[in-house]
PDB file of C-alpha atoms and ligand atoms in Angstrom:
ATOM      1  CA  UNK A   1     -84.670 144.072 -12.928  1.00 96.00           C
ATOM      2  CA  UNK A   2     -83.714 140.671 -12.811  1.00 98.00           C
ATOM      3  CA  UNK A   3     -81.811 138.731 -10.088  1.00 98.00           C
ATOM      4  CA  UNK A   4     -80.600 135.444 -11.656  1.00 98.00           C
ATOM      5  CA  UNK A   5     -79.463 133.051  -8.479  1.00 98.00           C
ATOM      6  CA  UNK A   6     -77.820 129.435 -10.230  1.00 98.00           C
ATOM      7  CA  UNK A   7     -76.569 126.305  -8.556  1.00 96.00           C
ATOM      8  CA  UNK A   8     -76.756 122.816  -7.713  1.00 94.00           C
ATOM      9  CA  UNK A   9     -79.296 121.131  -5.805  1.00 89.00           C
ATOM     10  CA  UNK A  10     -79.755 121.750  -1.728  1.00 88.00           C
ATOM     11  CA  UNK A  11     -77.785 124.845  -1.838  1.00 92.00           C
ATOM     12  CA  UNK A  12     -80.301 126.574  -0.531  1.00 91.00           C
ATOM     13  CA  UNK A  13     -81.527 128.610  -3.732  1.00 94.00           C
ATOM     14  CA  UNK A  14     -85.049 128.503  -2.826  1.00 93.00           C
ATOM     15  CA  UNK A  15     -85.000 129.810   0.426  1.00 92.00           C
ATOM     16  CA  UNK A  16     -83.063 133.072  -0.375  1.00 96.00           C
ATOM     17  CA  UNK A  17     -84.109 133.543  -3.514  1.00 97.00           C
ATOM     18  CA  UNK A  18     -87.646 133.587  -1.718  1.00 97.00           C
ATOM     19  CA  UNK A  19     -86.257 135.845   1.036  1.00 97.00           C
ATOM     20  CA  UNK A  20     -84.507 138.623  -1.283  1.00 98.00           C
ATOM     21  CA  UNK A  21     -87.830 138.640  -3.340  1.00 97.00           C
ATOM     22  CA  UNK A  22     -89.791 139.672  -0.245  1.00 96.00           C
ATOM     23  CA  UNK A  23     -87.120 141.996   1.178  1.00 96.00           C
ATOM     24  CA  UNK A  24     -86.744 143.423  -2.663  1.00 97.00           C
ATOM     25  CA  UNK A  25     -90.436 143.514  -3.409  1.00 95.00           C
ATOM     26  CA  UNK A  26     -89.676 141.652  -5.835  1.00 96.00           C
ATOM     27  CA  UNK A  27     -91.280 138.494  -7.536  1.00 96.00           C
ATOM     28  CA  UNK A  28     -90.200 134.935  -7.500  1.00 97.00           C
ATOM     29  CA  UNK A  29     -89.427 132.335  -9.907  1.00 98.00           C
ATOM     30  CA  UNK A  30     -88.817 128.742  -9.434  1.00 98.00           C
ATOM     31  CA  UNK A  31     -87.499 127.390 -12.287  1.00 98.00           C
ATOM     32  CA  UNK A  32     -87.044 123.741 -11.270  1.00 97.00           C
ATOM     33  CA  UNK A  33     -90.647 123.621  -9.871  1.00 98.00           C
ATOM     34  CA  UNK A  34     -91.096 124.185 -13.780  1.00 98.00           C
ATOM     35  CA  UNK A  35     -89.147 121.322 -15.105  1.00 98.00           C
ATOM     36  CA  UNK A  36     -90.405 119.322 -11.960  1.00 98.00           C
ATOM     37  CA  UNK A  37     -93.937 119.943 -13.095  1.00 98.00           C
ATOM     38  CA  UNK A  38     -93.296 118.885 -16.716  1.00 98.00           C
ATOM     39  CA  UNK A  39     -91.523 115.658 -15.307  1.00 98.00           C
ATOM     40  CA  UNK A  40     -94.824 115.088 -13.205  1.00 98.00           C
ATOM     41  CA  UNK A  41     -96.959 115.157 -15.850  1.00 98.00           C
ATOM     42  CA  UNK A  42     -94.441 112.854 -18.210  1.00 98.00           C
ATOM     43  CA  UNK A  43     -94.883 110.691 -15.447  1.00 98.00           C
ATOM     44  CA  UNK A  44     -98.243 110.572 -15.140  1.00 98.00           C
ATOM     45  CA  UNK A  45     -98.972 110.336 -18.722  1.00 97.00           C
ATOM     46  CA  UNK A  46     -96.365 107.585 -19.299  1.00 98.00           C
ATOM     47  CA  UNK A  47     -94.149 109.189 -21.504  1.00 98.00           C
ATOM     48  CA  UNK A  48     -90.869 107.596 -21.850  1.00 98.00           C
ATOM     49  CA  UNK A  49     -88.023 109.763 -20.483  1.00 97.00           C
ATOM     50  CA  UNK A  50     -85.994 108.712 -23.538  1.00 96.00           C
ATOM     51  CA  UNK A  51     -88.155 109.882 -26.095  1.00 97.00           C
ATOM     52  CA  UNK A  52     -87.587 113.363 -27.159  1.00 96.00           C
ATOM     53  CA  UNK A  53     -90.245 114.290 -28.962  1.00 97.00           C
ATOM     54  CA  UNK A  54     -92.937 113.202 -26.822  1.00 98.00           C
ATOM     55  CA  UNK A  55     -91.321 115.218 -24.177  1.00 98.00           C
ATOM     56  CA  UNK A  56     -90.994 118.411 -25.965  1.00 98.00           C
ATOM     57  CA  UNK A  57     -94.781 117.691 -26.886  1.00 98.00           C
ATOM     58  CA  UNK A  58     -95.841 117.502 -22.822  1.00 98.00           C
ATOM     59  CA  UNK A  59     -93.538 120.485 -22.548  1.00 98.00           C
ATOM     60  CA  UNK A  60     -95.196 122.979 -25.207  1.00 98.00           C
ATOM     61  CA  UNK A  61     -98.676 121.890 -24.481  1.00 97.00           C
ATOM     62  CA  UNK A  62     -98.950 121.846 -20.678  1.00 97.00           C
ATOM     63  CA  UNK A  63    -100.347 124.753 -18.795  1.00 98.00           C
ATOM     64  CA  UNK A  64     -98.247 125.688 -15.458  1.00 98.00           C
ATOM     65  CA  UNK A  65     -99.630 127.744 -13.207  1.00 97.00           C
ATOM     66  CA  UNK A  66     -97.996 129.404  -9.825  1.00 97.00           C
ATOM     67  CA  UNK A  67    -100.643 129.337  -6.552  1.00 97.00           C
ATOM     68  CA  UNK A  68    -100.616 132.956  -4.940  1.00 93.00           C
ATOM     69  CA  UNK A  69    -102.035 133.281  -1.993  1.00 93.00           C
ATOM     70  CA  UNK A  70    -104.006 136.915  -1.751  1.00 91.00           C
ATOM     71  CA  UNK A  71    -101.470 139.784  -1.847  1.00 86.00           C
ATOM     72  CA  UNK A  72     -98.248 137.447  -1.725  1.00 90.00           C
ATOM     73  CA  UNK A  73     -96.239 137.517  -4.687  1.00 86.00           C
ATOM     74  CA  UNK A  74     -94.383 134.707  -3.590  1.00 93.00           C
ATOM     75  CA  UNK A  75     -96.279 131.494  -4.762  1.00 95.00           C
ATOM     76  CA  UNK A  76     -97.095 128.928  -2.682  1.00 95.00           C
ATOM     77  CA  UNK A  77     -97.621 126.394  -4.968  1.00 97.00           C
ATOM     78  CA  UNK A  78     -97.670 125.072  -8.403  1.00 98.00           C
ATOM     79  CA  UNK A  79    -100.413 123.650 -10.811  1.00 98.00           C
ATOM     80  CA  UNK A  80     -99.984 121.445 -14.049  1.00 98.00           C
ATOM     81  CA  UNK A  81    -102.862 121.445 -16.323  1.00 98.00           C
ATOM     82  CA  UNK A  82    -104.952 122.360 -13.818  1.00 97.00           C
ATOM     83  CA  UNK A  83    -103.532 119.203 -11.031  1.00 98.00           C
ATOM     84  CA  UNK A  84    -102.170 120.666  -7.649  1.00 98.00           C
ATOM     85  CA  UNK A  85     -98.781 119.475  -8.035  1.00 98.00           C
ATOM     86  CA  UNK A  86     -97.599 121.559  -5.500  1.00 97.00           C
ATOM     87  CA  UNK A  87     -96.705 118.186  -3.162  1.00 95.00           C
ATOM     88  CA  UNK A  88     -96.296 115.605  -6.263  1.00 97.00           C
ATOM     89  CA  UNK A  89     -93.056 116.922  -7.620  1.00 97.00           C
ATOM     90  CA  UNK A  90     -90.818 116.490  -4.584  1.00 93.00           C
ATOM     91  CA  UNK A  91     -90.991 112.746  -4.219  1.00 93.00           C
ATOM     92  CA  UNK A  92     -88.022 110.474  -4.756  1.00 90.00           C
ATOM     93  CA  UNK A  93     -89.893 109.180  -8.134  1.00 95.00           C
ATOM     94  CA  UNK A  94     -89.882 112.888  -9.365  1.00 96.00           C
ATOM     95  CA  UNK A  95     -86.402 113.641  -8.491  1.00 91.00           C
ATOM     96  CA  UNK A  96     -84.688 111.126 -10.180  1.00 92.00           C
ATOM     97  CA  UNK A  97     -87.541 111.947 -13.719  1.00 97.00           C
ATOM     98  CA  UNK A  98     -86.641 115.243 -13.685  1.00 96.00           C
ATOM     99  CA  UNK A  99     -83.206 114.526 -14.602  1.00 94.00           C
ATOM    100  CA  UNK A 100     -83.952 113.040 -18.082  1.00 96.00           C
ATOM    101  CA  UNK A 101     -86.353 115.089 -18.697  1.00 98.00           C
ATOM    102  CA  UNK A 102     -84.693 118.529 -17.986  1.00 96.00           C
ATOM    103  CA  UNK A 103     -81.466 117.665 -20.071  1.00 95.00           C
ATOM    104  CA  UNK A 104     -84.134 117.383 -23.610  1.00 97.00           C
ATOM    105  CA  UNK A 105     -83.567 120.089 -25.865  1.00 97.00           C
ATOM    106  CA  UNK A 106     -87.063 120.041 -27.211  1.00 97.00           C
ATOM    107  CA  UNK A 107     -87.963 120.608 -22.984  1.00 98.00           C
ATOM    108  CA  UNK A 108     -85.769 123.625 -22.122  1.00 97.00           C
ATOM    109  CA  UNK A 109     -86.809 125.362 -25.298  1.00 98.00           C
ATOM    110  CA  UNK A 110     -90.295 125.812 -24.270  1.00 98.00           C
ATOM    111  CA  UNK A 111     -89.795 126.234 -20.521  1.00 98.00           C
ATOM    112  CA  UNK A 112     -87.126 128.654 -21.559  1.00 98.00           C
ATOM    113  CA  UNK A 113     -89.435 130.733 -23.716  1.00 98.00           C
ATOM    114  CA  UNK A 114     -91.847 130.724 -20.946  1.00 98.00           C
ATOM    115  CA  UNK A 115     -89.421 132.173 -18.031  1.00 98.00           C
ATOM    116  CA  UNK A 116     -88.521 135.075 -19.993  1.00 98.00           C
ATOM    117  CA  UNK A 117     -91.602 135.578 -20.933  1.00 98.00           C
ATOM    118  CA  UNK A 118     -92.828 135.844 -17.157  1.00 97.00           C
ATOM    119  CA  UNK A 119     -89.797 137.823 -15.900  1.00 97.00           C
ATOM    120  CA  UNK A 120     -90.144 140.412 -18.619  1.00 96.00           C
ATOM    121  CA  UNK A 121     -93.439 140.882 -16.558  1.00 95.00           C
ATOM    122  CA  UNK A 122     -91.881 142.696 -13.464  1.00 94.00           C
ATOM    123  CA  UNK A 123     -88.810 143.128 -11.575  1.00 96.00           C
ATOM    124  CA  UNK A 124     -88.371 139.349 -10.533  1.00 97.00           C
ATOM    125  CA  UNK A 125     -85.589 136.992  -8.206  1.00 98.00           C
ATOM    126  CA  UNK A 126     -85.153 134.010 -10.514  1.00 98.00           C
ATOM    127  CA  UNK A 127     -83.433 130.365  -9.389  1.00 98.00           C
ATOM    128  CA  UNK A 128     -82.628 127.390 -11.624  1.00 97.00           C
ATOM    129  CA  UNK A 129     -79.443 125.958 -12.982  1.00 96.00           C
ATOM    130  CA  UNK A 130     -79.257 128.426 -16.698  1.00 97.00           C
ATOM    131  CA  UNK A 131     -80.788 131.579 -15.416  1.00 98.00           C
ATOM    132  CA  UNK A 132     -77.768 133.790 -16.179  1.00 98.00           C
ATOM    133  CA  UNK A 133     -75.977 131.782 -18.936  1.00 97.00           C
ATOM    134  CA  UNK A 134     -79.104 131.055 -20.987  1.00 97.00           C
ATOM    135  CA  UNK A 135     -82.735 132.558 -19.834  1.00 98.00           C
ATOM    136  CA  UNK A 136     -81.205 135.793 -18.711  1.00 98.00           C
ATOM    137  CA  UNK A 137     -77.812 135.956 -19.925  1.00 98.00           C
ATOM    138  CA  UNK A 138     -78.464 139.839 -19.437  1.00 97.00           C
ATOM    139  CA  UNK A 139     -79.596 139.321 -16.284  1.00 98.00           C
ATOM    140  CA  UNK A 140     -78.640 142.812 -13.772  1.00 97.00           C
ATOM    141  CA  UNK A 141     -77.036 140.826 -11.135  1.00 98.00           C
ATOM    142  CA  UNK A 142     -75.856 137.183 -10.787  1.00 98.00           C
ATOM    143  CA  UNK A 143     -74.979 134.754  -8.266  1.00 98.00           C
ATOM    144  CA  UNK A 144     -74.016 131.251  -8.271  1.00 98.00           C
ATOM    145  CA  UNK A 145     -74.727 129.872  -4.860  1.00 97.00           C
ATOM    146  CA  UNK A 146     -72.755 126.690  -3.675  1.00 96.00           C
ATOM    147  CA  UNK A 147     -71.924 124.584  -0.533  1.00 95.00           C
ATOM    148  CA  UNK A 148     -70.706 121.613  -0.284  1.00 96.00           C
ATOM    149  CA  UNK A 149     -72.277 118.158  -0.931  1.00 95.00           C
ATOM    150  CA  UNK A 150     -72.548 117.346   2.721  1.00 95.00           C
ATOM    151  CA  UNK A 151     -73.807 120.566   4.040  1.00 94.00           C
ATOM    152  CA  UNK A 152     -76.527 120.307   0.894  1.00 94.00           C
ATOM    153  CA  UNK A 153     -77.570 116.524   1.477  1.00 96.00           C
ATOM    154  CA  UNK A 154     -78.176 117.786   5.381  1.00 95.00           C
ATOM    155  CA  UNK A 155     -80.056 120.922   4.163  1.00 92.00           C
ATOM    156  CA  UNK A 156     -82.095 118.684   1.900  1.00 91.00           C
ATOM    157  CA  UNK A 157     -82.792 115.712   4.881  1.00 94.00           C
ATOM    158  CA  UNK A 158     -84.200 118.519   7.197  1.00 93.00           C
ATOM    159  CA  UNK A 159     -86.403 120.342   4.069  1.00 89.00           C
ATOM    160  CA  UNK A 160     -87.587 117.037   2.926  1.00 91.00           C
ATOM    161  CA  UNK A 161     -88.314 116.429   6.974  1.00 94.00           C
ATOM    162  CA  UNK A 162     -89.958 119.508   7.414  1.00 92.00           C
ATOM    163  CA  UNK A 163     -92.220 118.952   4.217  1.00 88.00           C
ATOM    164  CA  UNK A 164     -93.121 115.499   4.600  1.00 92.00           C
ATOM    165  CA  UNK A 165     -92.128 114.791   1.486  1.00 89.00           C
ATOM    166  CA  UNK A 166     -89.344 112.748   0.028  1.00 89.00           C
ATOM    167  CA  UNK A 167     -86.223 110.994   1.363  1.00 91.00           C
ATOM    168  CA  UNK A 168     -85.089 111.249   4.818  1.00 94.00           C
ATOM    169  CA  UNK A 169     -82.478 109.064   4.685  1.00 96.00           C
ATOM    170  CA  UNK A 170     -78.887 111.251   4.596  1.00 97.00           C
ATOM    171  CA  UNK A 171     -76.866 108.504   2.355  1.00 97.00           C
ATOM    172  CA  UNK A 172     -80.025 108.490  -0.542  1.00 95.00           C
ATOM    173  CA  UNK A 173     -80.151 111.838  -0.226  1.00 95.00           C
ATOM    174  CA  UNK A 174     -76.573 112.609  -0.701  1.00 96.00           C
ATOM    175  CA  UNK A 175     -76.253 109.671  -3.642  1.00 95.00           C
ATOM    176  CA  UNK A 176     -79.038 111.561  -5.311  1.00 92.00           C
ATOM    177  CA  UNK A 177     -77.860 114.951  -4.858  1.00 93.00           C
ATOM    178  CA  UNK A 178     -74.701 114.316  -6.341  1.00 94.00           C
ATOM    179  CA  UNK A 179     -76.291 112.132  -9.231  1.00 92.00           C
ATOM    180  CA  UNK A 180     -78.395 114.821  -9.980  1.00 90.00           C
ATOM    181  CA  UNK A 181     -74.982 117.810 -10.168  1.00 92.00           C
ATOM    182  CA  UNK A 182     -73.226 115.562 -12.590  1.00 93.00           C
ATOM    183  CA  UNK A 183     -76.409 115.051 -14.866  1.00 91.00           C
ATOM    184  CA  UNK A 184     -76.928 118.764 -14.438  1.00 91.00           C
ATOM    185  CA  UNK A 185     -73.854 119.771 -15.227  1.00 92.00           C
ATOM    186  CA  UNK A 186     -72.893 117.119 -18.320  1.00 93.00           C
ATOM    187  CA  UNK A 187     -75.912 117.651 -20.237  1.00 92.00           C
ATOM    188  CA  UNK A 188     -75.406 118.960 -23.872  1.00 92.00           C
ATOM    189  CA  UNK A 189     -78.196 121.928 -23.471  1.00 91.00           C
ATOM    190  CA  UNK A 190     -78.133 124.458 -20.637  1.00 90.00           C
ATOM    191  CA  UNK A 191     -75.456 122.740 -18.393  1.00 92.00           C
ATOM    192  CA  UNK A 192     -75.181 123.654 -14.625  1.00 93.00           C
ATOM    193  CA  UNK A 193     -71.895 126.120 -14.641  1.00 93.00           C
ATOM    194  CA  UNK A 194     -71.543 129.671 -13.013  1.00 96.00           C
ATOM    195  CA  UNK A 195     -71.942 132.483 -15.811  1.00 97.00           C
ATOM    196  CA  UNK A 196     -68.406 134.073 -16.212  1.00 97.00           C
ATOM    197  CA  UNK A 197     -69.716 137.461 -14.572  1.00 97.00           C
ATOM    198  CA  UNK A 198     -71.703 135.694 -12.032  1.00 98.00           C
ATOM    199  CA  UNK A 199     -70.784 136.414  -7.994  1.00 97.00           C
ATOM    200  CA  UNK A 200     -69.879 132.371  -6.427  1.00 97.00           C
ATOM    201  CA  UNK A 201     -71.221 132.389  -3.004  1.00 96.00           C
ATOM    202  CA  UNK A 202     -70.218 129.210  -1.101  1.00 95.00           C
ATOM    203  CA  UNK A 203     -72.991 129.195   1.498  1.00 92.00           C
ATOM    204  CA  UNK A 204     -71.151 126.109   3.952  1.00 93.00           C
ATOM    205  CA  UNK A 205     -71.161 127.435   7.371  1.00 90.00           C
ATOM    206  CA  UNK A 206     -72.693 130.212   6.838  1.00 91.00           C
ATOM    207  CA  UNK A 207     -75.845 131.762   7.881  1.00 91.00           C
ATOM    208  CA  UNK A 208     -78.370 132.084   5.070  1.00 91.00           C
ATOM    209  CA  UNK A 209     -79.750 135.390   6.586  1.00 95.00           C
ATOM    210  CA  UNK A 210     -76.069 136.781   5.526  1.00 96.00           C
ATOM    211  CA  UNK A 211     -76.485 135.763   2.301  1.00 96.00           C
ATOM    212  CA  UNK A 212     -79.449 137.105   1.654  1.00 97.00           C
ATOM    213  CA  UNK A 213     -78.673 140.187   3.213  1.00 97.00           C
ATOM    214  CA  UNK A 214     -75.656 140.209   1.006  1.00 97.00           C
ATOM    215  CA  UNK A 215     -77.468 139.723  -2.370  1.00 98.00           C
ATOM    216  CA  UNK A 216     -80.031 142.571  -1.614  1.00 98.00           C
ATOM    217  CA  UNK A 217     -77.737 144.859  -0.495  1.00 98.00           C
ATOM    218  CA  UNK A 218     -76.149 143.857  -4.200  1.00 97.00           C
ATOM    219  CA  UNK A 219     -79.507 144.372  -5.939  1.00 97.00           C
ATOM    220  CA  UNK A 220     -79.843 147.588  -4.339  1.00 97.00           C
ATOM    221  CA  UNK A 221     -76.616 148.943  -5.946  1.00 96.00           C
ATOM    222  CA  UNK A 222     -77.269 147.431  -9.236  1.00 95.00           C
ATOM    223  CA  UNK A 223     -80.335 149.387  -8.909  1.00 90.00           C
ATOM    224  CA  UNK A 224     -79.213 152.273  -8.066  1.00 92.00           C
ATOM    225  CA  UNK A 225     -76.297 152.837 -10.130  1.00 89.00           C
ATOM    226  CA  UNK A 226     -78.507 151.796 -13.249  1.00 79.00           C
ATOM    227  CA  UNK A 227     -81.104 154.658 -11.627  1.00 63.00           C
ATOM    228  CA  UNK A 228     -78.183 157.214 -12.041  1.00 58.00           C
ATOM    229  CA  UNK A 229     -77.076 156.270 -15.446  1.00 47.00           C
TER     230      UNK A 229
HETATM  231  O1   DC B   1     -84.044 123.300  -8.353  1.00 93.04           O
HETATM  232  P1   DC B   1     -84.603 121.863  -8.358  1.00 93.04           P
HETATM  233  O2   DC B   1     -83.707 120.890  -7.637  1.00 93.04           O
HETATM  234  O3   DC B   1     -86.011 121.784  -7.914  1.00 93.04           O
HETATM  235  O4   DC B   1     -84.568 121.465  -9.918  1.00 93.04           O
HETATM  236  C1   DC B   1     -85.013 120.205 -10.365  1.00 93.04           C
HETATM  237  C2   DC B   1     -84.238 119.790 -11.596  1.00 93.04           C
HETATM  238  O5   DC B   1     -84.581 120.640 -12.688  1.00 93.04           O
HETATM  239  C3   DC B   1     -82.724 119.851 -11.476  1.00 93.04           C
HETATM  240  O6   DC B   1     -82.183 118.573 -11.192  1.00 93.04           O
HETATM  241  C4   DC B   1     -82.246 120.326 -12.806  1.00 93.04           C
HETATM  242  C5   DC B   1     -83.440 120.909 -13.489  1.00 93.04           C
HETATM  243  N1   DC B   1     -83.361 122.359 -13.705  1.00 93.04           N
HETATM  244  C6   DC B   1     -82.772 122.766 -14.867  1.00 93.04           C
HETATM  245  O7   DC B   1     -82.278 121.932 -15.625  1.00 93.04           O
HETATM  246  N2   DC B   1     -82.747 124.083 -15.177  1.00 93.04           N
HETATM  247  C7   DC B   1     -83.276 124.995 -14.355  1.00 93.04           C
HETATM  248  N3   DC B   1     -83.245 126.291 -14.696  1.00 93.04           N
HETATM  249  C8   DC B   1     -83.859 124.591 -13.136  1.00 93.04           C
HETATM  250  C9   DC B   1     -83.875 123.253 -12.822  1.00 93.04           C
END
């Protein structure tokens, strides 16, 4: 079974799609820790955002990995040809790559292929921007989870506090967040937009243990009515 869960940035995808895994028993899939990762390593090899090709080239070749710790199916972590990136991709610098990088063609193909090739390996949550209009557009249950840009710039100040990593400061934060939305949601390929049978949950003012209790108690009639068909 697959739970697609779409969005913009900060609105809190990670964290519940992390939490209905666990309560499911289900696995987890980051897909922007994916295109993060392939931005890293664009970086790092000083590929120029612009050019296409060489993009789609760091995109097919690279090797991610997910870190498990024993017995968790939630990863912890994330590896790039073999580099710990785990920290690397959530700096300022990364945020603003992973916007060129993520709207190439050549890019989403092969990170594409790869997420359905991992979900068709279990019963999996999966988060990104395309899960249920693109990836999975079969996907057994779909939500599009929202807030608005203040509540998600505050979200995003206390994760990034919390972390260590990136910006703390509420105005760059915000700026970036809705920088990233309209890139996200203007590019030709994949564009951030709720699937037309997707659930919109606007999660402002609201407690995220709701929400996640909402989406599993979802799941869990997906499930079952597709047990008794
Ligand atoms: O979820 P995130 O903020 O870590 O994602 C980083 C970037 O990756 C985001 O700005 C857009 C892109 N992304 C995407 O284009 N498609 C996905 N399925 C997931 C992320």
């Amino acid at each position: 079974m697959i739970v697609a869960i779409d969005g913009p940035a900060g609105a809190g995808k990670s964290s519940v799609a992390r939490a209905a895994a666990k309560q499911l028993g289900f696995k987890c899939l980051d897909t922007g820790a994916m295109y993060r990762a392939v931005a890293w390593l664009a970086v790092e090899e000083g590929v120029a955002l612009d050019d296409e090709g060489a993009l789609g080239r760091v995109a097919q070749e690279c090797r991610i990995s997910f870190i498990h710790d024993e017995g968790d199916p939630i990863a912890r972590g994330i590896t790039v040809n073999g580099h710990d990136v785990t920290e690397a991709i959530r700096t300022t610098e990364i945020d603003k790559a992973v916007s060129p990088v993520s709207a190439a063609p050549s890019v989403r193909e092969a990170m594409t292929e790869e997420q359905r090739r991992i979900g068709r390996t279990g019963d999996y949550v999966i988060e990104g921007r395309d899960i249920g209009t693109v990836v999975f557009p079969d996907a057994d249950l779909k939500i599009f989870l929202t807030a608005t840009n203040e509540e998600r710039a505050h979200r995003r100040v206390r994760q990034n506090a919390d972390r260590g990593i990136g910006s703390i400061d509420y105005a760059e934060v915000l700026a970036d967040i809705i920088r990233r939305d309209e890139a996200d949601s203007t590019r030709a390929a994949a564009p951030l937009k709720p699937a037309d049978d997707a659930r919109i949950i606007d999660s402002t003012g609201t407690y995220i243990e709701d929400i996640i209790e909402n989406i599993c108690v979802l799941a869990r009639m997906v499930q079952a009515s597709d047990g008794a068909c």
